[in-house]
Coordinates of C-alpha atoms and ligand atoms in Angstrom, one line a residue:
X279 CA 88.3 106.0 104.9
X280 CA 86.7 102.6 105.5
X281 CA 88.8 100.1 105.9
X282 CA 89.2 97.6 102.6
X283 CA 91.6 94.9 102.2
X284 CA 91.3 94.3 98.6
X285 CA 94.7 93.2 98.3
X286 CA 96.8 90.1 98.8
X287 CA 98.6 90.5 102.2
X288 CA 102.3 92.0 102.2
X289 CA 105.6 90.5 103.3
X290 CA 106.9 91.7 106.7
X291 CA 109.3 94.3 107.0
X292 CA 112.8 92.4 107.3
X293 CA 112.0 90.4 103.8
X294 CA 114.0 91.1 101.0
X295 CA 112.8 92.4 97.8
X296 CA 113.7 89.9 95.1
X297 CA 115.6 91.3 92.7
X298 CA 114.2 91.7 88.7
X299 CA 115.0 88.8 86.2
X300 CA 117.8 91.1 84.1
X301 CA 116.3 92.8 80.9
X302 CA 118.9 93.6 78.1
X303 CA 117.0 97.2 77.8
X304 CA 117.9 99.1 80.4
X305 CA 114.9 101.4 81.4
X306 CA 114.5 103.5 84.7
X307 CA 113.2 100.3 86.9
X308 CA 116.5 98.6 85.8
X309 CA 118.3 100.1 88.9
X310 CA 119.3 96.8 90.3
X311 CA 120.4 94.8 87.0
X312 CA 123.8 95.8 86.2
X313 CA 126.7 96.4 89.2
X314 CA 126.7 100.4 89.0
X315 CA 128.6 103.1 90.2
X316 CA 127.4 106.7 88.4
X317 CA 124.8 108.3 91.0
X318 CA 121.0 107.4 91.1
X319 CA 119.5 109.5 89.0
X320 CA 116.4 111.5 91.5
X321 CA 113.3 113.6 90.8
X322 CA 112.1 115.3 93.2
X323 CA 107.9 116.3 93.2
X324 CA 107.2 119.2 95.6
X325 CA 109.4 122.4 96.2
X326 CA 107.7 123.9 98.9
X327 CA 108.7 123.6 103.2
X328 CA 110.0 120.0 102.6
X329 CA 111.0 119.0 99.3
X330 CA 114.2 121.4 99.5
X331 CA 115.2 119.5 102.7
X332 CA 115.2 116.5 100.5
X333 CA 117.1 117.8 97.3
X334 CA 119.6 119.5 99.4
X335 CA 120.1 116.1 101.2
X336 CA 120.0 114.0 97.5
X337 CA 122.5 116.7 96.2
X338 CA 125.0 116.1 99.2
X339 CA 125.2 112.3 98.5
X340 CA 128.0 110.6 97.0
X341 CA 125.7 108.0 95.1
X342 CA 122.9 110.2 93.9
X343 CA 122.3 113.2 91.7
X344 CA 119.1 115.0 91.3
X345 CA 118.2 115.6 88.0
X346 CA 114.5 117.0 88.1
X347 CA 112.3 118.9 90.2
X348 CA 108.7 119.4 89.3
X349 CA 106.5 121.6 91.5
X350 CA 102.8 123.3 89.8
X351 CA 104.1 126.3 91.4
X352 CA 106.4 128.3 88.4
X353 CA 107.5 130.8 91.5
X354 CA 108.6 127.6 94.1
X355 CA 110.4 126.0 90.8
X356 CA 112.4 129.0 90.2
X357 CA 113.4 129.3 93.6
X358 CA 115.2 125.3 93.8
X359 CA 116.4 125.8 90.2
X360 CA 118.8 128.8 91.0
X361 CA 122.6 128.2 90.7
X362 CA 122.5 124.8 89.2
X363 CA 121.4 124.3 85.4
X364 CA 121.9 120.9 85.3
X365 CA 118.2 120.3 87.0
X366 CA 115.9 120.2 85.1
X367 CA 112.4 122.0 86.4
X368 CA 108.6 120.9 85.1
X369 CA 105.4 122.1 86.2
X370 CA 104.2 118.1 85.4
X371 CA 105.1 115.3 86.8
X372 CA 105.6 113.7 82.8
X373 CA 108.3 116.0 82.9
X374 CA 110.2 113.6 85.5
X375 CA 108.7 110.8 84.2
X376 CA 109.8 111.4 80.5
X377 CA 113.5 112.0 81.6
X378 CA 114.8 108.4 81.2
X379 CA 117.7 109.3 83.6
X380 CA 115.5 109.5 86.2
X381 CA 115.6 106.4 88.0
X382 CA 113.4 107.2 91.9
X383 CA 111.4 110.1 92.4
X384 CA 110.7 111.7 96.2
X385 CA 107.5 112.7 96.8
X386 CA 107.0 115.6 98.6
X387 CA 103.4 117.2 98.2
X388 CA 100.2 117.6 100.5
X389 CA 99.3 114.4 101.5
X390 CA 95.9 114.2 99.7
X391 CA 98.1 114.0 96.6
X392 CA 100.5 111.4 97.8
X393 CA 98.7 108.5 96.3
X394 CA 98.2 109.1 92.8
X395 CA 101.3 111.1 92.2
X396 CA 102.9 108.1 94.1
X397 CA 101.1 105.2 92.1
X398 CA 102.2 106.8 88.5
X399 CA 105.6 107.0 89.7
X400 CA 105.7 103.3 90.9
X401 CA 103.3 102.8 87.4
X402 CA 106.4 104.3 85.6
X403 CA 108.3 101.7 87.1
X404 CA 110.6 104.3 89.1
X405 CA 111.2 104.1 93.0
X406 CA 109.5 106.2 95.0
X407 CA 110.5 107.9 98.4
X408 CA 107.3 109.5 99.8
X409 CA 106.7 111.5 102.4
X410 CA 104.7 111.1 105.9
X411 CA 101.9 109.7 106.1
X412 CA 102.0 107.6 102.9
X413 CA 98.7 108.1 102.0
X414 CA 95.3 109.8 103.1
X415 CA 93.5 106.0 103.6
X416 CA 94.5 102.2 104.7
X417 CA 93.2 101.4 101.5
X418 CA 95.6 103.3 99.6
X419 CA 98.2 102.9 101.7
X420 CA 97.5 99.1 100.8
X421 CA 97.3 99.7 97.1
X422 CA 101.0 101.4 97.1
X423 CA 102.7 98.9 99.1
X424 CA 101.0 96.0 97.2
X425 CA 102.2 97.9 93.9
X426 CA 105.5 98.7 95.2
X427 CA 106.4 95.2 96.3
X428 CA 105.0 93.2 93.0
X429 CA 107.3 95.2 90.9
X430 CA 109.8 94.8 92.9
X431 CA 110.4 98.1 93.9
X432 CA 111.7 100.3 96.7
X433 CA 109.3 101.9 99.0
X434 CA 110.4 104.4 101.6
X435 CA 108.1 106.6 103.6
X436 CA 109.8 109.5 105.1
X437 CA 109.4 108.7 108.9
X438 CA 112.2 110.8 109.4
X439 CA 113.0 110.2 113.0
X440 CA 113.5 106.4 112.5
X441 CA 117.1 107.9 111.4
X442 CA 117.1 110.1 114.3
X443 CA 120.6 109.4 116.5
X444 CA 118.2 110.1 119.5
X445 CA 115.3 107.6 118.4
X446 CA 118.0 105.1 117.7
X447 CA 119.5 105.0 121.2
X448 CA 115.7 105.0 121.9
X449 CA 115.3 101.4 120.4
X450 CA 118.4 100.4 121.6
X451 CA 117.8 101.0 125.2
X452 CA 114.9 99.0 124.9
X453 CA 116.5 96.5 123.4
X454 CA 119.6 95.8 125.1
X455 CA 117.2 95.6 128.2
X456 CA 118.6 98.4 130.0
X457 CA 115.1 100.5 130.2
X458 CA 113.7 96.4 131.3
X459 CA 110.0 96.2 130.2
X460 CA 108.4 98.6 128.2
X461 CA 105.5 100.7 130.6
X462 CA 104.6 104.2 129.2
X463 CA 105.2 105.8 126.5
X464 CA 104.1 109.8 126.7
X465 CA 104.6 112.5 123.4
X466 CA 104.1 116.0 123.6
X467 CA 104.5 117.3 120.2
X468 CA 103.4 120.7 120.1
X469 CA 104.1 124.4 118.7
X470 CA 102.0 127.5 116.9
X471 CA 102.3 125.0 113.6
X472 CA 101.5 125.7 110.0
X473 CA 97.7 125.1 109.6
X474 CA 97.6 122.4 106.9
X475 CA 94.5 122.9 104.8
X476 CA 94.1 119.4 103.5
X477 CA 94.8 117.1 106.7
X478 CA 94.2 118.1 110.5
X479 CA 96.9 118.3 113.5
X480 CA 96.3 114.4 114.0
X481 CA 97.5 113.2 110.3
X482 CA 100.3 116.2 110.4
X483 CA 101.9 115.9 113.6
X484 CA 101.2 112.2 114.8
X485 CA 103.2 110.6 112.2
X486 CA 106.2 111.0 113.8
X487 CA 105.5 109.5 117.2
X488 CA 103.5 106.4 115.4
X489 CA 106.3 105.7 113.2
X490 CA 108.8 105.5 116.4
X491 CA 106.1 103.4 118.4
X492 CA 105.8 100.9 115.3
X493 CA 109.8 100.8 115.1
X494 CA 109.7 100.3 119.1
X495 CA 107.0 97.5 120.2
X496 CA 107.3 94.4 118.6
X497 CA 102.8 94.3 118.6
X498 CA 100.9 97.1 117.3
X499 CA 97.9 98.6 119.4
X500 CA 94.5 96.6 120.4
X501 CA 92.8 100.3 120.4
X502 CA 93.1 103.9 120.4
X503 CA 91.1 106.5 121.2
X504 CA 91.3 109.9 120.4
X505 CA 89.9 113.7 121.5
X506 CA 90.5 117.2 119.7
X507 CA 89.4 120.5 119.2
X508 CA 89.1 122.6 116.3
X509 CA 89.6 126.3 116.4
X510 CA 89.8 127.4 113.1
X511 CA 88.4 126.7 109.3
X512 CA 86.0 124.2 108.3
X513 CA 85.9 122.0 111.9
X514 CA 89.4 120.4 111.1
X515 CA 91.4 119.6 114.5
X516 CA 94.2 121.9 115.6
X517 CA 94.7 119.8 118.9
X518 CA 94.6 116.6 119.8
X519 CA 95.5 113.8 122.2
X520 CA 95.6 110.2 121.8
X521 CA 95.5 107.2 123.9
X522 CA 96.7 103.7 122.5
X523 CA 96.4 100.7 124.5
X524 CA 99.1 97.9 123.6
X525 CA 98.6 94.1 124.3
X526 CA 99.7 94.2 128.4
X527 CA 99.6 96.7 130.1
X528 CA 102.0 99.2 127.7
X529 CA 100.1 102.5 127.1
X530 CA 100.9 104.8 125.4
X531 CA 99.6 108.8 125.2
X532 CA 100.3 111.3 121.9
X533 CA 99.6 115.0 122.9
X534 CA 99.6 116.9 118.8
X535 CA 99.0 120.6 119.0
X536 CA 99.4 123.5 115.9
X537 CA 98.3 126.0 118.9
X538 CA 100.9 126.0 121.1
X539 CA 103.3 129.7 122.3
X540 CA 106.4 127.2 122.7
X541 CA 107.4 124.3 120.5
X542 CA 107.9 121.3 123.0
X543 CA 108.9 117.8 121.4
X544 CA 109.3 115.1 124.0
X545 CA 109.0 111.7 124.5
X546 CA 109.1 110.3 128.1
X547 CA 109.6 105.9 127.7
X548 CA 109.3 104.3 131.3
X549 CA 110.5 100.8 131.6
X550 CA 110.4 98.2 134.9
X551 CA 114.1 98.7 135.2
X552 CA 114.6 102.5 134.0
X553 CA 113.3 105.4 132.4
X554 CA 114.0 108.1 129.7
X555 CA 113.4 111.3 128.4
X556 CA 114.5 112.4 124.5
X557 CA 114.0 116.5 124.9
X558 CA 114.5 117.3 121.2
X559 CA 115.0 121.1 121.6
X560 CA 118.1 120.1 123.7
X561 CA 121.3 120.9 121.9
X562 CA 123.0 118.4 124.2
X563 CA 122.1 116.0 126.0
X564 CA 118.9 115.3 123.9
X565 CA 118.4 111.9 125.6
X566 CA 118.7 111.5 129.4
X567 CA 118.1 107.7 131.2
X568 CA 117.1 108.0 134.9
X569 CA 117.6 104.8 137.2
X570 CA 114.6 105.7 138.4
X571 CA 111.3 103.5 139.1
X572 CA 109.0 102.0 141.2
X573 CA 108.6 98.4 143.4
X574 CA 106.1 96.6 145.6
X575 CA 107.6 96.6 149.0
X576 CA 107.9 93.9 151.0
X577 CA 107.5 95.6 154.2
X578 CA 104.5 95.3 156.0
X579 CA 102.1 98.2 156.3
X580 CA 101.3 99.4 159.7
X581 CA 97.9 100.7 159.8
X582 CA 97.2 101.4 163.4
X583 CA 100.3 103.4 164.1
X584 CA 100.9 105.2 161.1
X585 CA 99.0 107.8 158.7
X586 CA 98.1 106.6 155.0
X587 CA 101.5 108.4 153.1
X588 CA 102.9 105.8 155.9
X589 CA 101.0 103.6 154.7
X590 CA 101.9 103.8 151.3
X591 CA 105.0 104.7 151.3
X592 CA 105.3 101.0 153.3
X593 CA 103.9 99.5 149.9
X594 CA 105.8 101.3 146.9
X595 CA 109.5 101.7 146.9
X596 CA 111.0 104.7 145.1
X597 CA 114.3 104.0 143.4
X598 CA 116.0 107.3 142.7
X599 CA 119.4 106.4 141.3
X600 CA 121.4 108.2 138.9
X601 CA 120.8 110.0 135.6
X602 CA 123.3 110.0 132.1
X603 CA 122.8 111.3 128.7
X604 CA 124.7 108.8 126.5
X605 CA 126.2 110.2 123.7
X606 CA 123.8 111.3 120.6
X607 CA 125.6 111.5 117.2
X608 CA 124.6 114.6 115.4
X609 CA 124.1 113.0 112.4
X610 CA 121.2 114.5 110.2
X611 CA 118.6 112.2 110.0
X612 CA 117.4 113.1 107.0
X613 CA 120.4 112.1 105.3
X614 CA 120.8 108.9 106.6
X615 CA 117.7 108.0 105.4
X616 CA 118.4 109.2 102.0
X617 CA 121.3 106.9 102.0
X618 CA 119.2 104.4 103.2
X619 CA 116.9 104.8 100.3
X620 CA 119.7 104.8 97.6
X621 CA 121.3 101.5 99.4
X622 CA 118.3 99.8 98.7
X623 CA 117.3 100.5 95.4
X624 CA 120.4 99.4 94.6
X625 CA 120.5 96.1 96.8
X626 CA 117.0 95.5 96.7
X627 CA 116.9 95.3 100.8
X628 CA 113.9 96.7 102.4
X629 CA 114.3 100.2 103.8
X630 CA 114.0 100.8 107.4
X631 CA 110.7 103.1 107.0
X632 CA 109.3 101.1 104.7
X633 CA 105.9 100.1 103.7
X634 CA 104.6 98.1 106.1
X635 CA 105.8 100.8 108.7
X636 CA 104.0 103.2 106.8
X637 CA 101.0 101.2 106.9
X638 CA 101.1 100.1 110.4
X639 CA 100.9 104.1 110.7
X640 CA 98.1 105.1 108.7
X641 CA 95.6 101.9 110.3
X642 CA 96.1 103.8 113.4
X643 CA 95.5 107.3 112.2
X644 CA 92.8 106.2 110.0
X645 CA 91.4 104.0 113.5
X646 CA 92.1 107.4 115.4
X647 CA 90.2 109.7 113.3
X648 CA 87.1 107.2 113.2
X649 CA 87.5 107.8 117.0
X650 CA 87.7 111.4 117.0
X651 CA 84.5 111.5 115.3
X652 CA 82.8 109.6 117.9
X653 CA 84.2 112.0 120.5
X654 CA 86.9 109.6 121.7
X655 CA 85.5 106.2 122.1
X656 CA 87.7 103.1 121.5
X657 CA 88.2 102.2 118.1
X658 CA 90.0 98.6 117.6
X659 CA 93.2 98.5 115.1
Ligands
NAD1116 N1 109.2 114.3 107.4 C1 109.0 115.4 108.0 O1 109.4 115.7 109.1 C2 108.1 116.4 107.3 C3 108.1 117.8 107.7 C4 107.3 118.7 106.9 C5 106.5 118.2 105.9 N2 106.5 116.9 105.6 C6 105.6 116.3 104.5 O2 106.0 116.9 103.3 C7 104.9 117.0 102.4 C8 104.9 118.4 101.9 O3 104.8 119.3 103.0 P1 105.3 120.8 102.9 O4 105.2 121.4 104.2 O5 106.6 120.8 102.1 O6 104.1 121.4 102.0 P2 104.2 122.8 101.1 O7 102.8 123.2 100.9 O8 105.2 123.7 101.7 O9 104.8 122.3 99.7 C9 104.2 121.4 98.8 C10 104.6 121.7 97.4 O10 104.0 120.8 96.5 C11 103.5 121.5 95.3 N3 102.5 120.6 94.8 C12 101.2 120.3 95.2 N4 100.6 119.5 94.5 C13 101.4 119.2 93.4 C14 101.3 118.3 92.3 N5 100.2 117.6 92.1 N6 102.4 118.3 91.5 C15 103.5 119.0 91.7 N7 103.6 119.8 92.7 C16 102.6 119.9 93.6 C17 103.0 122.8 95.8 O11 103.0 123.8 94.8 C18 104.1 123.1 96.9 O12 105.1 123.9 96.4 C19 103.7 116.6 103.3 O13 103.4 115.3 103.0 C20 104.2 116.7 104.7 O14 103.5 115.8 105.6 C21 107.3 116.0 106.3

């Protein structure tokens, strides 16, 4: 997992893929030649936990139609392929690929298959939406981005809560101003998780709160440090916590744990002028702003008549105003970003989670795990 930048550096992630020079042939990369309207043709590799999510979600879109599934698995392909005949089911990906009415494929295998199965797709000259974290290494996560973006083609890496209603008030908080200056950030993202076998609790679990830090600070990290535990198999981490120090004095902590009795997912975000909490197991209410905080006092301390909580309480101001959950759409996030992804293979924009968000993810996992090994020490990103 070294880090090797063997490719030319990659646009940022408001550019604008250009769109193809117009064949007369039409082949599945053609997707953005001719004005369409018949629905994006979709493969979908993977029918285990999360590739049903994503065919259920293709399937319930207006603009696209899945057309092909292909798991190894005969038993999980038989299982998506029920009630609709018109999908057609292969144990290979060639199976997808060979299908010329296939036009993107969604990826949706254990990550330490992600980048081949992702580079034949993009090879094929096909789309690809690919699930968290892109790719097992910053060098491959480099290779697919680089490959994505000189064919012109669309790149989305399912960060799904970048589409959450709850991450999206999140980022607008920020910035509107109303949470002021960004302070702290705190995850706890825990439960008694699926043991992966190929990838441990770090690469599994802190995707999600990467991706929404990337989307959220406008700098990535300086460092990060991380610490773990492993309590089962061969040494891989079941828990871990990291620490990521941002340019200023933003910090922010990552608590990831598969061995948990209660599944907790929260994200405190403190600000100079407010603070929040987004509770995801809420069914209302999800996100709550407090007008609460902190200031320097300008009141002198009195040291000779008073006891130090006199003291200090002369020198730090607590503002406890109100709390109010604004309103959180329950829009499934999953399927805004699948209309995300069909937008922009068809208008050649760049998708929110996109490749360089991807990437800006996997440098700090990849930066994190390099610190793990060495039992927490600072690692620069
Ligand atoms: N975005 C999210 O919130 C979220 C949630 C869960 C999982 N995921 C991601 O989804 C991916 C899959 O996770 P999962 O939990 O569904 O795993 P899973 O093990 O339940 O399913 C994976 C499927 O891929 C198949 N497969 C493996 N290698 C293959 C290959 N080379 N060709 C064809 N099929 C192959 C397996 O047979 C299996 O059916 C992972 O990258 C994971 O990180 C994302």
């Amino acid at each position: 997992m070294a880090k090797t930048n063997l490719l030319p550096p990659t646009s940022g992630a408001a550019a604008t893929i250009a769109r193809p020079v117009a064949s007369p042939v039409a082949s599945p990369g053609d997707t953005r030649q001719t004005p369409r309207t018949a629905p994006l043709g979709i493969g979908v590799v993977g029918a285990g936990y999360w590739g049903p999510k994503l065919i259920r979600n293709f399937q319930a879109s207006a603009d696209a139609c899945v057309r092909g599934v292909c798991d190894r698995d005969p038993a999980r392909l038989a299982s998506v392929g029920q009630g609709d005949p018109t999908i057609g089911l292969h144990t290979e990906l060639e199976g997808l690929l060979d299908d010329p009415s296939i036009e993107a494929i969604a990826i949706a295998t254990p990550v330490d298959t992600h980048f081949e199965l992702a580079k034949r797709v993009l090879m094929s000259g096909r789309h690809v939406l690919i699930e968290k974290p892109i790719a097992a290494s910053i060098e491959e996560a480099e290779t697919l981005v680089a490959l994505a973006e000189e064919r012109g083609l669309t790149l989305l890496v399912d960060h799904t809560f970048l589409y959450h209603p709850a991450v999206e008030k999140m980022k607008e908080l920020l910035d509107d101003g109303t949470l002021g200056a960004p302070l702290h950030f705190d995850s706890v993202r825990i439960n008694l998780g699926l043991f992966q076998p190929d990838i441990n609790v770090l690469w599994d679990l802190a995707p999600h709160d990467l991706s929404i830090l990337s989307w959220l600070m406008p700098e990535p990290p300086v460092s990060v440090s991380a610490t773990g535990a492993s309590h089962w198999g061969k040494g891989t981490a079941s828990v871990a916590y990291l620490s990521l120090a941002y340019p200023g004095n933003f910090i922010a902590h990552v608590h990831v744990s598969w061995l948990a009795p209660v599944k907790v997912r929260s994200v405190i975000l403190s600000g100079t002028k407010r603070m929040m909490i987004y509770d995801d197991n809420q069914v209302l209410e999800k996100v709550k702003v407090y007008d609460r905080g902190i200031a320097e006092s300008s009141a002198e301390s009195s040291t000779e008549s008073g006891s130090r909580d006199d003291e200090h309480r002369h020198r730090v101001d607590y503002r406890m105003g109100d709390m109010h959950a604004p309103h959180i759409a329950g829009d499934e996030a999953l399927a805004k970003e699948v209309a995300d992804f069909v937008r922009c293979v068809r208008t050649g924009e760049t998708p929110r989670s996109n490749g360089q968000t991807a990437l800006a993810v996997v440098r700090i996992l990849e930066k994190a795990q390099e610190s793990l090994m060495q039992g927490g020490a600072p690692v620069a990103v």
